[in-house]
Amino acid sequence: MKTTFFALICLVAICAGQGPSIPAPGAGALWMQRHNSFVANTAANPSIPIIFYGDSITDWWSWQGAPVFNRYYAPLGVANYGIAADQTQHVLWRIQNGEVAGLNPRLVVLKIGTNNLASASIPEIAVGILTIIRSLRAHLPNTRILLLSVLPRNGVANFNNIVTLNSLIESYQDEEFVYYLDMFNDFTSDVWGTVDSNLFWDGLHLSEAGYQRWADLMNPLFNELIQQK
């Protein structure tokens, strides 16, 4: 990781007074119920080998992506800890409040940040993602992390912001414990600012074909990482 870059964007975030890197629970009783269910699952299954962390796009592996998840990941014992609408600060809070306590998984797959775009600057979001990685490393020192790029969402401004964000978080890989996979271009159409409509059902969330694309792109590195000692 690039220390000078981290220091610079941390300074930007602190001066701006924003919260993507400050742990905070999500809103509402349903969110807390989901969190508590993950804590209970962790306590009941201390040998969880792989965890998926993220927002609705990760959460909905259990919905639109269920056929693909059941084909590739359920047989491996993957725990899906995605929660719809989560931002970086919510994932950070969850990690620090029992969801990984006592675990020693081989791999955590992390894809987060799109829901911060409306309320935080790109450097602030990048700090939030880095803070999650650092928290995971502190809680799970033997676990490898596969950091995925933020996927495109409709809108030219969104495309531009996400490309900038992905260029920042790519620098977090060290290829020892943190690995990065950029999938952005594989989900776009030929028109800048427009996603591939075959892979999304609303310009943001993936269709079953989108989850299949995700799996096809991720599986080579994913399988390599879970087989490493």
Short mmCIF file of C-alpha atoms in Angstrom, two decimals:
data_model
loop_
_atom_site.label_atom_id
_atom_site.label_comp_id
_atom_site.label_asym_id
_atom_site.label_seq_id
_atom_site.Cartn_x
_atom_site.Cartn_y
_atom_site.Cartn_z
CA MET A 1 0.00 0.00 0.00
CA LYS A 2 1.23 3.47 -0.70
CA THR A 3 1.80 5.23 2.62
CA THR A 4 2.01 8.75 1.23
CA PHE A 5 -1.20 8.27 -0.72
CA PHE A 6 -2.96 6.94 2.37
CA ALA A 7 -1.77 9.91 4.45
CA LEU A 8 -2.97 12.37 1.82
CA ILE A 9 -6.46 10.99 1.43
CA CYS A 10 -6.82 10.53 5.19
CA LEU A 11 -6.06 14.23 5.59
CA VAL A 12 -8.70 15.08 3.00
CA ALA A 13 -11.28 12.92 4.79
CA ILE A 14 -10.50 14.29 8.24
CA CYS A 15 -10.61 17.90 7.09
CA ALA A 16 -13.89 17.32 5.29
CA GLY A 17 -15.43 15.80 8.40
CA GLN A 18 -17.10 12.99 6.49
CA GLY A 19 -17.79 9.50 7.72
CA PRO A 20 -16.95 6.69 5.25
CA SER A 21 -14.07 5.60 7.50
CA ILE A 22 -15.88 6.11 10.82
CA PRO A 23 -17.66 2.92 11.99
CA ALA A 24 -21.43 3.33 12.20
CA PRO A 25 -24.36 0.91 12.26
CA GLY A 26 -26.95 0.98 9.52
CA ALA A 27 -30.41 2.38 10.06
CA GLY A 28 -33.42 0.50 11.35
CA ALA A 29 -34.33 -2.63 13.22
CA LEU A 30 -34.13 -4.86 10.15
CA TRP A 31 -30.51 -3.88 9.55
CA MET A 32 -29.62 -4.74 13.15
CA GLN A 33 -31.46 -8.05 12.84
CA ARG A 34 -29.34 -8.91 9.81
CA HIS A 35 -26.17 -7.99 11.66
CA ASN A 36 -27.19 -10.04 14.69
CA SER A 37 -27.97 -13.01 12.46
CA PHE A 38 -24.44 -12.84 11.04
CA VAL A 39 -22.94 -12.65 14.53
CA ALA A 40 -24.99 -15.71 15.51
CA ASN A 41 -23.93 -17.54 12.35
CA THR A 42 -20.29 -16.78 13.09
CA ALA A 43 -20.64 -18.06 16.66
CA ALA A 44 -22.35 -21.24 15.48
CA ASN A 45 -19.92 -21.88 12.62
CA PRO A 46 -16.38 -21.00 13.73
CA SER A 47 -14.87 -22.79 10.73
CA ILE A 48 -16.42 -20.56 8.04
CA PRO A 49 -13.86 -20.76 5.20
CA ILE A 50 -14.90 -17.81 3.01
CA ILE A 51 -16.93 -14.63 3.59
CA PHE A 52 -18.48 -12.27 1.05
CA TYR A 53 -18.78 -8.70 2.35
CA GLY A 54 -20.66 -5.91 0.62
CA ASP A 55 -23.93 -4.12 -0.06
CA SER A 56 -27.06 -5.14 -2.01
CA ILE A 57 -25.06 -6.38 -5.00
CA THR A 58 -23.38 -8.88 -2.68
CA ASP A 59 -26.51 -9.46 -0.60
CA TRP A 60 -28.50 -10.44 -3.67
CA TRP A 61 -26.33 -13.39 -4.48
CA SER A 62 -29.15 -14.97 -2.45
CA TRP A 63 -31.79 -13.63 -4.87
CA GLN A 64 -30.95 -12.85 -8.51
CA GLY A 65 -27.62 -14.60 -8.12
CA ALA A 66 -28.87 -17.67 -6.24
CA PRO A 67 -28.49 -20.19 -9.11
CA VAL A 68 -24.90 -19.05 -9.68
CA PHE A 69 -24.10 -18.92 -5.96
CA ASN A 70 -25.48 -22.39 -5.42
CA ARG A 71 -23.42 -23.71 -8.31
CA TYR A 72 -20.06 -22.30 -7.30
CA TYR A 73 -20.00 -20.97 -3.75
CA ALA A 74 -22.53 -22.72 -1.54
CA PRO A 75 -20.65 -26.04 -1.89
CA LEU A 76 -17.54 -24.28 -0.55
CA GLY A 77 -19.33 -23.06 2.57
CA VAL A 78 -19.26 -19.38 1.64
CA ALA A 79 -20.99 -17.10 4.16
CA ASN A 80 -22.71 -14.18 2.43
CA TYR A 81 -22.52 -11.19 4.78
CA GLY A 82 -23.81 -8.60 2.33
CA ILE A 83 -26.50 -6.15 3.47
CA ALA A 84 -28.49 -4.05 1.03
CA ALA A 85 -27.80 -0.29 1.21
CA ASP A 86 -24.61 -0.72 3.21
CA GLN A 87 -21.87 1.87 2.92
CA THR A 88 -18.24 1.51 3.93
CA GLN A 89 -18.84 2.75 7.48
CA HIS A 90 -21.52 0.11 8.01
CA VAL A 91 -19.32 -2.78 6.90
CA LEU A 92 -16.55 -1.42 9.11
CA TRP A 93 -18.89 -1.32 12.12
CA ARG A 94 -20.06 -4.87 11.46
CA ILE A 95 -16.51 -6.21 11.31
CA GLN A 96 -15.70 -4.49 14.60
CA ASN A 97 -18.86 -5.76 16.31
CA GLY A 98 -18.66 -9.51 16.27
CA GLU A 99 -19.24 -10.69 12.72
CA VAL A 100 -15.73 -12.14 12.36
CA ALA A 101 -14.99 -12.86 16.02
CA GLY A 102 -13.14 -16.14 16.46
CA LEU A 103 -12.95 -16.88 12.74
CA ASN A 104 -9.93 -17.77 10.63
CA PRO A 105 -11.26 -17.93 7.06
CA ARG A 106 -9.08 -18.52 4.05
CA LEU A 107 -10.58 -15.61 2.12
CA VAL A 108 -12.77 -12.53 2.42
CA VAL A 109 -14.23 -11.13 -0.81
CA LEU A 110 -14.95 -7.41 -0.42
CA LYS A 111 -16.96 -5.25 -2.80
CA ILE A 112 -18.20 -1.98 -1.33
CA GLY A 113 -18.40 1.75 -2.00
CA THR A 114 -21.13 2.43 -4.55
CA ASN A 115 -23.63 3.59 -1.92
CA ASN A 116 -21.18 6.20 -0.63
CA LEU A 117 -21.03 7.99 -3.98
CA ALA A 118 -23.97 10.30 -3.27
CA SER A 119 -22.70 11.57 0.08
CA ALA A 120 -18.89 11.47 0.12
CA SER A 121 -15.94 12.42 -2.04
CA ILE A 122 -13.95 9.83 -3.94
CA PRO A 123 -10.88 10.18 -1.66
CA GLU A 124 -13.11 9.77 1.40
CA ILE A 125 -14.64 6.59 0.00
CA ALA A 126 -11.17 5.28 -0.80
CA VAL A 127 -10.15 5.89 2.82
CA GLY A 128 -13.26 4.03 3.97
CA ILE A 129 -12.37 0.99 1.88
CA LEU A 130 -8.78 1.06 3.09
CA THR A 131 -10.00 1.28 6.69
CA ILE A 132 -12.11 -1.83 6.14
CA ILE A 133 -9.08 -3.67 4.76
CA ARG A 134 -6.99 -2.63 7.74
CA SER A 135 -9.72 -3.74 10.14
CA LEU A 136 -9.99 -7.11 8.41
CA ARG A 137 -6.22 -7.53 8.59
CA ALA A 138 -6.29 -6.72 12.31
CA HIS A 139 -9.13 -9.12 13.08
CA LEU A 140 -8.16 -11.84 10.60
CA PRO A 141 -4.36 -11.70 10.26
CA ASN A 142 -4.09 -15.01 8.40
CA THR A 143 -6.90 -14.31 5.93
CA ARG A 144 -6.41 -13.16 2.36
CA ILE A 145 -8.65 -10.40 1.04
CA LEU A 146 -9.92 -10.22 -2.52
CA LEU A 147 -10.90 -6.60 -3.11
CA LEU A 148 -13.19 -6.15 -6.09
CA SER A 149 -13.63 -2.98 -8.09
CA VAL A 150 -16.80 -0.97 -7.73
CA LEU A 151 -19.05 -1.95 -10.63
CA PRO A 152 -20.45 0.62 -13.07
CA ARG A 153 -23.85 2.20 -12.59
CA ASN A 154 -25.75 4.26 -15.14
CA GLY A 155 -24.73 7.88 -15.60
CA VAL A 156 -21.64 9.53 -17.07
CA ALA A 157 -20.76 11.17 -13.75
CA ASN A 158 -21.08 7.82 -12.00
CA PHE A 159 -18.78 6.19 -14.54
CA ASN A 160 -16.17 8.92 -14.14
CA ASN A 161 -16.29 8.81 -10.35
CA ILE A 162 -16.14 5.04 -10.16
CA VAL A 163 -13.17 4.82 -12.52
CA THR A 164 -11.33 7.32 -10.32
CA LEU A 165 -12.26 5.40 -7.17
CA ASN A 166 -11.13 2.10 -8.66
CA SER A 167 -7.80 3.62 -9.67
CA LEU A 168 -7.24 4.60 -6.03
CA ILE A 169 -8.24 1.34 -4.37
CA GLU A 170 -6.19 -0.70 -6.83
CA SER A 171 -3.12 0.57 -4.98
CA TYR A 172 -4.18 -1.33 -1.85
CA GLN A 173 -3.15 -4.69 -3.25
CA ASP A 174 0.08 -6.19 -1.97
CA GLU A 175 -0.43 -9.65 -3.54
CA GLU A 176 0.48 -11.25 -0.24
CA PHE A 177 -2.67 -10.72 1.77
CA VAL A 178 -4.61 -8.21 -0.35
CA TYR A 179 -5.48 -8.87 -3.98
CA TYR A 180 -7.44 -6.68 -6.38
CA LEU A 181 -9.65 -7.56 -9.34
CA ASP A 182 -10.98 -4.86 -11.67
CA MET A 183 -14.24 -5.94 -13.34
CA PHE A 184 -15.53 -2.49 -14.34
CA ASN A 185 -15.07 -2.68 -18.11
CA ASP A 186 -16.64 -6.12 -18.29
CA PHE A 187 -20.01 -4.71 -17.19
CA THR A 188 -20.24 -1.65 -19.45
CA SER A 189 -21.93 -1.18 -22.80
CA ASP A 190 -20.34 0.48 -25.83
CA VAL A 191 -21.75 3.84 -24.67
CA TRP A 192 -19.85 5.58 -21.87
CA GLY A 193 -22.19 6.07 -18.95
CA THR A 194 -24.40 3.09 -19.76
CA VAL A 195 -24.10 -0.38 -18.28
CA ASP A 196 -24.61 -3.58 -20.25
CA SER A 197 -28.39 -4.05 -19.98
CA ASN A 198 -28.02 -7.82 -20.24
CA LEU A 199 -26.11 -7.85 -16.96
CA PHE A 200 -28.26 -5.42 -14.92
CA TRP A 201 -32.00 -5.22 -14.36
CA ASP A 202 -32.12 -1.59 -13.22
CA GLY A 203 -28.83 0.04 -14.18
CA LEU A 204 -27.31 -0.74 -10.77
CA HIS A 205 -28.23 -4.24 -9.59
CA LEU A 206 -27.18 -7.39 -11.39
CA SER A 207 -29.35 -9.87 -13.24
CA GLU A 208 -28.61 -13.58 -13.07
CA ALA A 209 -26.47 -13.09 -16.18
CA GLY A 210 -24.60 -10.37 -14.31
CA TYR A 211 -23.84 -12.70 -11.44
CA GLN A 212 -22.67 -15.31 -13.90
CA ARG A 213 -20.33 -12.71 -15.43
CA TRP A 214 -19.05 -11.85 -11.95
CA ALA A 215 -18.35 -15.50 -11.22
CA ASP A 216 -16.65 -16.06 -14.58
CA LEU A 217 -14.34 -13.12 -13.98
CA MET A 218 -13.60 -13.80 -10.32
CA ASN A 219 -13.32 -17.56 -10.19
CA PRO A 220 -9.78 -18.01 -11.57
CA LEU A 221 -8.21 -15.77 -8.91
CA PHE A 222 -10.76 -16.80 -6.27
CA ASN A 223 -9.94 -20.49 -6.73
CA GLU A 224 -6.22 -19.78 -6.68
CA LEU A 225 -6.48 -17.89 -3.40
CA ILE A 226 -8.59 -20.44 -1.55
CA GLN A 227 -6.13 -23.17 -2.51
CA GLN A 228 -3.11 -21.30 -1.17
CA LYS A 229 -1.77 -22.31 2.21
#
